PDB file of C-alpha atoms in Angstrom:
ATOM      1  CA  VAL A  37       0.077   0.034   0.065  1.00  0.00           C
ATOM      2  CA  ASP A  38       1.404   3.401  -0.977  1.00  0.00           C
ATOM      3  CA  CYS A  39       0.997   6.161   1.492  1.00  0.00           C
ATOM      4  CA  TYR A  40       1.621   9.786   0.812  1.00  0.00           C
ATOM      5  CA  ALA A  41       1.712  12.286   3.454  1.00  0.00           C
ATOM      6  CA  ALA A  42      -0.366  15.456   2.784  1.00  0.00           C
ATOM      7  CA  TYR A  43       1.541  18.624   1.839  1.00  0.00           C
ATOM      8  CA  LEU A  44       0.648  21.506   4.219  1.00  0.00           C
ATOM      9  CA  VAL A  45       0.324  24.968   2.514  1.00  0.00           C
ATOM     10  CA  THR A  46      -0.211  28.084   4.576  1.00  0.00           C
ATOM     11  CA  LEU A  47      -1.735  31.042   2.698  1.00  0.00           C
ATOM     12  CA  ALA A  48      -1.246  34.222   4.739  1.00  0.00           C
ATOM     13  CA  ASN A  49      -3.904  36.883   5.039  1.00  0.00           C
ATOM     14  CA  SER A  50      -1.447  39.773   5.010  1.00  0.00           C
ATOM     15  CA  SER A  51       1.099  39.051   2.384  1.00  0.00           C
ATOM     16  CA  ASP A  52       1.328  38.072  -1.366  1.00  0.00           C
ATOM     17  CA  ASN A  53       0.711  34.361  -1.876  1.00  0.00           C
ATOM     18  CA  THR A  54       0.866  34.416  -5.744  1.00  0.00           C
ATOM     19  CA  THR A  55       4.359  32.995  -6.161  1.00  0.00           C
ATOM     20  CA  LEU A  56       3.622  30.206  -3.693  1.00  0.00           C
ATOM     21  CA  ILE A  57       0.459  29.210  -5.560  1.00  0.00           C
ATOM     22  CA  GLU A  58       2.108  29.379  -9.031  1.00  0.00           C
ATOM     23  CA  SER A  59       4.898  27.090  -7.749  1.00  0.00           C
ATOM     24  CA  LEU A  60       2.562  24.482  -6.409  1.00  0.00           C
ATOM     25  CA  ASP A  61       0.129  24.481  -9.451  1.00  0.00           C
ATOM     26  CA  GLY A  62      -1.196  20.981  -9.963  1.00  0.00           C
ATOM     27  CA  LYS A  63       0.265  19.704  -6.727  1.00  0.00           C
ATOM     28  CA  GLU A  64      -2.096  17.111  -5.164  1.00  0.00           C
ATOM     29  CA  ASN A  65      -3.196  16.013  -1.717  1.00  0.00           C
ATOM     30  CA  CYS A  66      -2.538  19.581  -0.121  1.00  0.00           C
ATOM     31  CA  ASN A  67      -3.738  20.596   3.268  1.00  0.00           C
ATOM     32  CA  VAL A  68      -4.265  24.395   2.916  1.00  0.00           C
ATOM     33  CA  VAL A  69      -4.766  26.641   6.104  1.00  0.00           C
ATOM     34  CA  LEU A  70      -5.830  30.221   5.658  1.00  0.00           C
ATOM     35  CA  GLU A  71      -3.538  31.785   8.182  1.00  0.00           C
ATOM     36  CA  ASP A  72      -4.968  34.782  10.189  1.00  0.00           C
ATOM     37  CA  ARG A  73      -8.273  34.571   8.313  1.00  0.00           C
ATOM     38  CA  THR A  74     -11.419  34.952  10.324  1.00  0.00           C
ATOM     39  CA  PHE A  75     -14.978  34.323   8.812  1.00  0.00           C
ATOM     40  CA  TYR A  76     -17.511  36.052  10.976  1.00  0.00           C
ATOM     41  CA  ARG A  77     -20.395  33.777  10.853  1.00  0.00           C
ATOM     42  CA  ASN A  78     -23.005  36.435  12.184  1.00  0.00           C
ATOM     43  CA  ASN A  79     -25.292  36.755   9.029  1.00  0.00           C
ATOM     44  CA  THR A  80     -22.858  39.155   7.420  1.00  0.00           C
ATOM     45  CA  TRP A  81     -21.224  38.633   3.899  1.00  0.00           C
ATOM     46  CA  ASN A  82     -17.693  37.529   3.564  1.00  0.00           C
ATOM     47  CA  THR A  83     -15.781  37.376   0.327  1.00  0.00           C
ATOM     48  CA  ILE A  84     -13.467  34.434  -0.639  1.00  0.00           C
ATOM     49  CA  CYS A  85     -11.270  33.316  -3.511  1.00  0.00           C
ATOM     50  CA  LEU A  86      -9.372  30.093  -3.100  1.00  0.00           C
ATOM     51  CA  PRO A  87      -6.644  28.425  -5.489  1.00  0.00           C
ATOM     52  CA  PHE A  88      -8.394  24.963  -5.380  1.00  0.00           C
ATOM     53  CA  ASP A  89     -11.676  23.195  -5.945  1.00  0.00           C
ATOM     54  CA  THR A  90     -13.528  22.024  -2.765  1.00  0.00           C
ATOM     55  CA  GLU A  91     -17.116  20.651  -1.992  1.00  0.00           C
ATOM     56  CA  ILE A  92     -18.851  22.893   0.308  1.00  0.00           C
ATOM     57  CA  ALA A  93     -20.307  19.936   2.073  1.00  0.00           C
ATOM     58  CA  GLY A  94     -17.773  18.380   4.471  1.00  0.00           C
ATOM     59  CA  SER A  95     -15.464  21.334   4.235  1.00  0.00           C
ATOM     60  CA  PRO A  96     -14.993  24.280   6.718  1.00  0.00           C
ATOM     61  CA  LEU A  97     -17.630  26.272   4.486  1.00  0.00           C
ATOM     62  CA  GLU A  98     -20.395  23.757   5.096  1.00  0.00           C
ATOM     63  CA  GLY A  99     -23.761  25.311   5.912  1.00  0.00           C
ATOM     64  CA  ALA A 100     -22.756  28.658   4.259  1.00  0.00           C
ATOM     65  CA  ASP A 101     -24.946  30.534   1.800  1.00  0.00           C
ATOM     66  CA  VAL A 102     -22.549  30.690  -1.284  1.00  0.00           C
ATOM     67  CA  ARG A 103     -23.200  33.136  -3.953  1.00  0.00           C
ATOM     68  CA  THR A 104     -21.129  34.515  -7.108  1.00  0.00           C
ATOM     69  CA  LEU A 105     -21.812  37.467  -9.529  1.00  0.00           C
ATOM     70  CA  SER A 106     -24.366  36.205 -12.184  1.00  0.00           C
ATOM     71  CA  GLY A 107     -25.034  39.603 -14.042  1.00  0.00           C
ATOM     72  CA  ILE A 108     -25.627  43.301 -13.882  1.00  0.00           C
ATOM     73  CA  THR A 109     -28.370  45.538 -14.841  1.00  0.00           C
ATOM     74  CA  ARG A 110     -28.915  49.222 -14.939  1.00  0.00           C
ATOM     75  CA  GLU A 111     -32.105  51.220 -14.379  1.00  0.00           C
ATOM     76  CA  GLY A 112     -31.862  54.921 -14.377  1.00  0.00           C
ATOM     77  CA  GLU A 113     -29.384  55.957 -11.839  1.00  0.00           C
ATOM     78  CA  THR A 114     -28.897  52.568 -10.276  1.00  0.00           C
ATOM     79  CA  VAL A 115     -26.491  49.757 -11.193  1.00  0.00           C
ATOM     80  CA  THR A 116     -27.408  46.453  -9.711  1.00  0.00           C
ATOM     81  CA  LEU A 117     -25.146  43.495  -9.121  1.00  0.00           C
ATOM     82  CA  ILE A 118     -26.978  40.384  -9.066  1.00  0.00           C
ATOM     83  CA  PHE A 119     -26.319  37.365  -6.775  1.00  0.00           C
ATOM     84  CA  SER A 120     -29.520  35.317  -7.150  1.00  0.00           C
ATOM     85  CA  ASP A 121     -28.151  31.768  -6.973  1.00  0.00           C
ATOM     86  CA  GLU A 122     -29.060  30.864  -3.478  1.00  0.00           C
ATOM     87  CA  GLY A 123     -28.856  27.074  -2.663  1.00  0.00           C
ATOM     88  CA  THR A 124     -27.410  26.268  -6.289  1.00  0.00           C
ATOM     89  CA  ILE A 125     -23.575  26.332  -5.607  1.00  0.00           C
ATOM     90  CA  ASN A 126     -22.340  23.183  -4.028  1.00  0.00           C
ATOM     91  CA  GLU A 127     -18.616  23.444  -4.978  1.00  0.00           C
ATOM     92  CA  ILE A 128     -16.129  26.238  -4.915  1.00  0.00           C
ATOM     93  CA  LYS A 129     -14.052  26.460  -8.113  1.00  0.00           C
ATOM     94  CA  ALA A 130     -10.369  27.434  -7.978  1.00  0.00           C
ATOM     95  CA  GLY A 131      -9.798  31.087  -8.789  1.00  0.00           C
ATOM     96  CA  ARG A 132     -13.437  31.991  -8.683  1.00  0.00           C
ATOM     97  CA  PRO A 133     -14.691  34.731  -6.368  1.00  0.00           C
ATOM     98  CA  TYR A 134     -17.507  34.154  -4.195  1.00  0.00           C
ATOM     99  CA  ILE A 135     -19.492  35.958  -1.444  1.00  0.00           C
ATOM    100  CA  ILE A 136     -20.563  33.768   1.566  1.00  0.00           C
ATOM    101  CA  LYS A 137     -22.456  34.082   4.838  1.00  0.00           C
ATOM    102  CA  TRP A 138     -23.720  31.920   7.587  1.00  0.00           C
ATOM    103  CA  ASP A 139     -26.518  32.299  10.160  1.00  0.00           C
ATOM    104  CA  ASN A 140     -25.469  33.416  13.635  1.00  0.00           C
ATOM    105  CA  THR A 141     -22.885  30.905  15.023  1.00  0.00           C
ATOM    106  CA  GLU A 142     -19.350  31.171  16.334  1.00  0.00           C
ATOM    107  CA  SER A 143     -16.690  32.624  14.036  1.00  0.00           C
ATOM    108  CA  LEU A 144     -14.679  30.322  11.778  1.00  0.00           C
ATOM    109  CA  VAL A 145     -10.871  31.034  12.431  1.00  0.00           C
ATOM    110  CA  GLU A 146      -7.946  29.935  10.222  1.00  0.00           C
ATOM    111  CA  PRO A 147     -10.035  27.134   8.448  1.00  0.00           C
ATOM    112  CA  LEU A 148      -8.152  24.200   7.107  1.00  0.00           C
ATOM    113  CA  PHE A 149      -8.916  22.625   3.896  1.00  0.00           C
ATOM    114  CA  THR A 150      -7.610  18.805   3.327  1.00  0.00           C
ATOM    115  CA  GLY A 151      -6.718  16.921   0.357  1.00  0.00           C
ATOM    116  CA  VAL A 152      -7.113  19.479  -2.279  1.00  0.00           C
ATOM    117  CA  THR A 153      -5.211  20.228  -5.659  1.00  0.00           C
ATOM    118  CA  ILE A 154      -3.646  23.549  -6.169  1.00  0.00           C
ATOM    119  CA  ASP A 155      -4.924  25.269  -9.266  1.00  0.00           C
ATOM    120  CA  LYS A 156      -3.306  28.667 -10.146  1.00  0.00           C
ATOM    121  CA  THR A 157      -5.970  29.557 -12.703  1.00  0.00           C
ATOM    122  CA  LYS A 158      -7.804  32.709 -12.085  1.00  0.00           C
ATOM    123  CA  ARG A 159     -11.699  32.851 -13.053  1.00  0.00           C
ATOM    124  CA  ASP A 160     -12.683  36.504 -12.386  1.00  0.00           C
ATOM    125  CA  ILE A 161     -16.130  37.234 -13.494  1.00  0.00           C
ATOM    126  CA  VAL A 162     -16.548  40.036 -15.990  1.00  0.00           C
ATOM    127  CA  CYS A 163     -19.992  41.656 -16.771  1.00  0.00           C
ATOM    128  CA  VAL A 164     -20.406  44.415 -19.293  1.00  0.00           C
ATOM    129  CA  ILE A 165     -23.625  46.292 -20.418  1.00  0.00           C
ATOM    130  CA  ASP A 166     -24.229  49.226 -22.741  1.00  0.00           C
ATOM    131  CA  ASN A 167     -24.492  52.766 -21.273  1.00  0.00           C
ATOM    132  CA  ASP A 168     -27.737  54.362 -22.161  1.00  0.00           C
ATOM    133  CA  VAL A 169     -25.895  57.750 -21.976  1.00  0.00           C
ATOM    134  CA  PRO A 170     -25.081  58.771 -25.523  1.00  0.00           C
ATOM    135  CA  GLY A 171     -21.278  58.848 -26.115  1.00  0.00           C
ATOM    136  CA  SER A 172     -20.505  57.319 -22.709  1.00  0.00           C
ATOM    137  CA  PRO A 173     -18.468  54.199 -22.486  1.00  0.00           C
ATOM    138  CA  SER A 174     -19.924  50.687 -21.678  1.00  0.00           C
ATOM    139  CA  ILE A 175     -20.532  49.965 -17.950  1.00  0.00           C
ATOM    140  CA  GLY A 176     -18.265  47.031 -16.637  1.00  0.00           C
ATOM    141  CA  VAL A 177     -18.010  45.263 -13.475  1.00  0.00           C
ATOM    142  CA  THR A 178     -15.384  42.525 -12.557  1.00  0.00           C
ATOM    143  CA  PHE A 179     -15.757  40.470  -9.563  1.00  0.00           C
ATOM    144  CA  LYS A 180     -11.996  39.739  -8.805  1.00  0.00           C
ATOM    145  CA  GLY A 181     -10.255  37.523  -6.519  1.00  0.00           C
ATOM    146  CA  THR A 182      -6.983  38.250  -5.064  1.00  0.00           C
ATOM    147  CA  TYR A 183      -4.236  35.927  -3.482  1.00  0.00           C
ATOM    148  CA  SER A 184      -2.264  39.121  -2.269  1.00  0.00           C
ATOM    149  CA  TYR A 185      -2.723  41.598   0.502  1.00  0.00           C
ATOM    150  CA  ILE A 186      -3.907  45.044  -0.851  1.00  0.00           C
ATOM    151  CA  ALA A 187      -3.083  48.239   0.936  1.00  0.00           C
ATOM    152  CA  PHE A 188      -4.309  51.367  -0.382  1.00  0.00           C
ATOM    153  CA  THR A 189      -2.258  54.607  -0.085  1.00  0.00           C
ATOM    154  CA  ASP A 190      -4.796  56.828  -1.870  1.00  0.00           C
ATOM    155  CA  THR A 191      -8.528  56.783  -2.423  1.00  0.00           C
ATOM    156  CA  ASP A 192      -9.483  54.487  -5.290  1.00  0.00           C
ATOM    157  CA  ASP A 193     -13.024  55.061  -6.565  1.00  0.00           C
ATOM    158  CA  SER A 194     -12.639  52.408  -9.162  1.00  0.00           C
ATOM    159  CA  ILE A 195     -13.186  49.563  -6.747  1.00  0.00           C
ATOM    160  CA  LEU A 196     -16.015  48.592  -4.328  1.00  0.00           C
ATOM    161  CA  PHE A 197     -15.714  46.075  -1.622  1.00  0.00           C
ATOM    162  CA  VAL A 198     -18.077  44.533   1.044  1.00  0.00           C
ATOM    163  CA  GLY A 199     -17.090  45.871   4.564  1.00  0.00           C
ATOM    164  CA  ALA A 200     -17.426  44.212   7.861  1.00  0.00           C
ATOM    165  CA  THR A 201     -21.065  45.456   8.474  1.00  0.00           C
ATOM    166  CA  ASN A 202     -22.672  44.602   5.033  1.00  0.00           C
ATOM    167  CA  ARG A 203     -21.744  47.963   3.731  1.00  0.00           C
ATOM    168  CA  LEU A 204     -20.610  48.547   0.127  1.00  0.00           C
ATOM    169  CA  ASN A 205     -17.511  50.914   0.102  1.00  0.00           C
ATOM    170  CA  TYR A 206     -14.708  52.255  -1.936  1.00  0.00           C
ATOM    171  CA  PRO A 207     -11.304  52.186  -0.277  1.00  0.00           C
ATOM    172  CA  LEU A 208      -9.980  55.291   1.244  1.00  0.00           C
ATOM    173  CA  SER A 209      -6.324  55.853   1.868  1.00  0.00           C
ATOM    174  CA  GLY A 210      -5.249  53.335   4.566  1.00  0.00           C
ATOM    175  CA  ALA A 211      -7.873  50.697   3.565  1.00  0.00           C
ATOM    176  CA  THR A 212      -6.884  47.099   3.151  1.00  0.00           C
ATOM    177  CA  ILE A 213      -8.305  44.176   1.414  1.00  0.00           C
ATOM    178  CA  GLY A 214      -6.824  40.718   2.715  1.00  0.00           C
ATOM    179  CA  ALA A 215      -5.569  37.919   0.538  1.00  0.00           C
ATOM    180  CA  GLN A 216      -8.054  35.136  -0.483  1.00  0.00           C
ATOM    181  CA  LYS A 217     -10.800  37.712  -0.716  1.00  0.00           C
ATOM    182  CA  ALA A 218     -12.618  39.426  -3.597  1.00  0.00           C
ATOM    183  CA  PHE A 219     -13.757  42.933  -4.610  1.00  0.00           C
ATOM    184  CA  PHE A 220     -15.376  44.650  -7.558  1.00  0.00           C
ATOM    185  CA  GLN A 221     -13.584  46.401 -10.243  1.00  0.00           C
ATOM    186  CA  LEU A 222     -15.542  49.186 -11.955  1.00  0.00           C
ATOM    187  CA  GLU A 223     -15.077  50.298 -15.599  1.00  0.00           C
ATOM    188  CA  GLY A 224     -16.687  53.276 -17.304  1.00  0.00           C
ATOM    189  CA  ILE A 225     -18.279  54.196 -13.818  1.00  0.00           C
ATOM    190  CA  THR A 226     -16.900  55.210 -10.418  1.00  0.00           C
ATOM    191  CA  ALA A 227     -18.077  54.779  -6.884  1.00  0.00           C
ATOM    192  CA  ASN A 228     -17.383  58.390  -5.941  1.00  0.00           C
ATOM    193  CA  ALA A 229     -18.993  60.579  -8.602  1.00  0.00           C
ATOM    194  CA  ALA A 230     -21.935  60.381 -10.534  1.00  0.00           C
ATOM    195  CA  ILE A 231     -20.074  59.442 -13.819  1.00  0.00           C
ATOM    196  CA  SER A 232     -22.614  58.732 -16.719  1.00  0.00           C
ATOM    197  CA  GLY A 233     -25.582  59.220 -14.334  1.00  0.00           C
ATOM    198  CA  VAL A 234     -24.730  56.304 -12.105  1.00  0.00           C
ATOM    199  CA  LYS A 235     -25.438  57.444  -8.465  1.00  0.00           C
ATOM    200  CA  ARG A 236     -26.136  54.056  -6.618  1.00  0.00           C
ATOM    201  CA  TYR A 237     -24.760  50.476  -6.525  1.00  0.00           C
ATOM    202  CA  VAL A 238     -26.956  47.594  -5.311  1.00  0.00           C
ATOM    203  CA  LEU A 239     -26.045  44.098  -4.354  1.00  0.00           C
ATOM    204  CA  ASP A 240     -29.221  42.064  -5.041  1.00  0.00           C
ATOM    205  CA  PHE A 241     -29.529  38.666  -3.340  1.00  0.00           C
ATOM    206  CA  GLY A 242     -32.963  37.895  -4.546  1.00  0.00           C
ATOM    207  CA  GLU A 243     -36.345  37.763  -2.811  1.00  0.00           C
ATOM    208  CA  ASP A 244     -36.360  37.840   1.113  1.00  0.00           C
ATOM    209  CA  ASN A 245     -32.783  38.750   1.266  1.00  0.00           C
ATOM    210  CA  PRO A 246     -31.728  42.378   2.148  1.00  0.00           C
ATOM    211  CA  THR A 247     -29.667  44.244  -0.446  1.00  0.00           C
ATOM    212  CA  ILE A 248     -26.465  46.111   0.091  1.00  0.00           C
ATOM    213  CA  ILE A 249     -26.340  49.611  -1.379  1.00  0.00           C
ATOM    214  CA  HIS A 250     -23.555  52.045  -2.006  1.00  0.00           C
ATOM    215  CA  GLU A 251     -24.933  55.660  -2.466  1.00  0.00           C
ATOM    216  CA  ILE A 252     -22.812  58.457  -4.073  1.00  0.00           C
ATOM    217  CA  ALA A 253     -23.044  61.595  -2.244  1.00  0.00           C
ATOM    218  CA  ASN A 254     -24.245  64.435  -4.715  1.00  0.00           C
ATOM    219  CA  ASP A 255     -22.993  67.884  -3.898  1.00  0.00           C
ATOM    220  CA  ASN A 256     -25.338  69.328  -6.409  1.00  0.00           C
ATOM    221  CA  SER A 257     -28.479  67.860  -5.001  1.00  0.00           C
ATOM    222  CA  ALA A 258     -27.467  68.603  -1.328  1.00  0.00           C
ATOM    223  CA  ASP A 259     -26.006  72.185  -1.654  1.00  0.00           C
ATOM    224  CA  GLY A 260     -27.290  73.460  -5.161  1.00  0.00           C
ATOM    225  CA  GLU A 261     -25.593  73.964  -8.338  1.00  0.00           C
ATOM    226  CA  TRP A 262     -22.006  75.490  -8.417  1.00  0.00           C
ATOM    227  CA  TYR A 263     -20.708  78.170 -10.997  1.00  0.00           C
ATOM    228  CA  ASP A 264     -17.663  80.036 -11.542  1.00  0.00           C
ATOM    229  CA  ILE A 265     -17.576  83.735 -11.406  1.00  0.00           C
ATOM    230  CA  ASN A 266     -18.210  83.954 -15.204  1.00  0.00           C
ATOM    231  CA  GLY A 267     -21.464  81.904 -14.888  1.00  0.00           C
ATOM    232  CA  ARG A 268     -20.030  78.377 -16.220  1.00  0.00           C
ATOM    233  CA  LYS A 269     -21.621  75.575 -14.417  1.00  0.00           C
ATOM    234  CA  LEU A 270     -19.190  73.210 -12.568  1.00  0.00           C
ATOM    235  CA  SER A 271     -19.635  69.430 -12.195  1.00  0.00           C
ATOM    236  CA  GLY A 272     -19.811  69.713  -8.423  1.00  0.00           C
ATOM    237  CA  LYS A 273     -18.181  71.670  -5.404  1.00  0.00           C
ATOM    238  CA  PRO A 274     -15.002  73.054  -6.513  1.00  0.00           C
ATOM    239  CA  SER A 275     -11.636  72.065  -4.982  1.00  0.00           C
ATOM    240  CA  LEU A 276      -9.538  74.958  -5.931  1.00  0.00           C
ATOM    241  CA  ARG A 277      -9.551  78.197  -3.624  1.00  0.00           C
ATOM    242  CA  GLY A 278     -11.571  81.096  -5.072  1.00  0.00           C
ATOM    243  CA  VAL A 279     -14.933  82.787  -5.390  1.00  0.00           C
ATOM    244  CA  TYR A 280     -17.835  80.831  -7.001  1.00  0.00           C
ATOM    245  CA  ILE A 281     -21.594  81.146  -7.231  1.00  0.00           C
ATOM    246  CA  GLN A 282     -23.898  78.801  -5.436  1.00  0.00           C
ATOM    247  CA  ASN A 283     -27.703  79.246  -4.693  1.00  0.00           C
ATOM    248  CA  ASP A 284     -27.386  82.893  -6.414  1.00  0.00           C
ATOM    249  CA  LYS A 285     -24.728  83.918  -3.765  1.00  0.00           C
ATOM    250  CA  LYS A 286     -21.008  84.409  -3.984  1.00  0.00           C
ATOM    251  CA  VAL A 287     -19.159  81.881  -1.925  1.00  0.00           C
ATOM    252  CA  LEU A 288     -15.463  81.962  -0.890  1.00  0.00           C
ATOM    253  CA  VAL A 289     -13.889  78.468  -1.170  1.00  0.00           C
ATOM    254  CA  LYS A 290     -10.662  78.488   0.952  1.00  0.00           C
TER     255      LYS A 290
END
């Protein structure tokens, strides 16, 4: 009888695991631990992207509601990301990003997946729709997995991620996304300005499931239109120092 010891692979939450995963591509019978990773099983959504296939039943993910992006739509000022496949996903595919949650139970800390085969293939999900604003680019959303820790040194409004309290945010300076997680890359639209008329983003999980919404703050609707001193309309509140016109009054921006 041939006996082969399982190969232990540690994927860190706060470093880049890409080179390690590439070097182990195709290696069988691996036991993979997600070091320093905690899944909060408190009815909030977690994202996950793993470099191996695994059945959900019998794995540390057993009992989770597992979804992935199945499409996007636009209606007026709202772009909706659709996650309507409740109960239909029984297996995690290598390199594919997912969003998962459990009902209220104790947290899952540093889960260990046993007997898996490493697969470096990335399977990001790309969704593109036409923009109904003439002359504007198509609207695209890519659900992307990452095997490396991402630290943002500046605001990046081309990205949306699901925060710890089921909030949909774009990263400000100092924000981080851990390895083996996922985020949304935006194309032709941003999460910080009403580009092409898009003012809100909605994650739709189907009937009887609450949505997650990111609403763009709109300076014009809150404070009135802004104009320069020559009467030219501006796209929003000016950032440069000077005298401007707002609500028919001169305003000094310092």
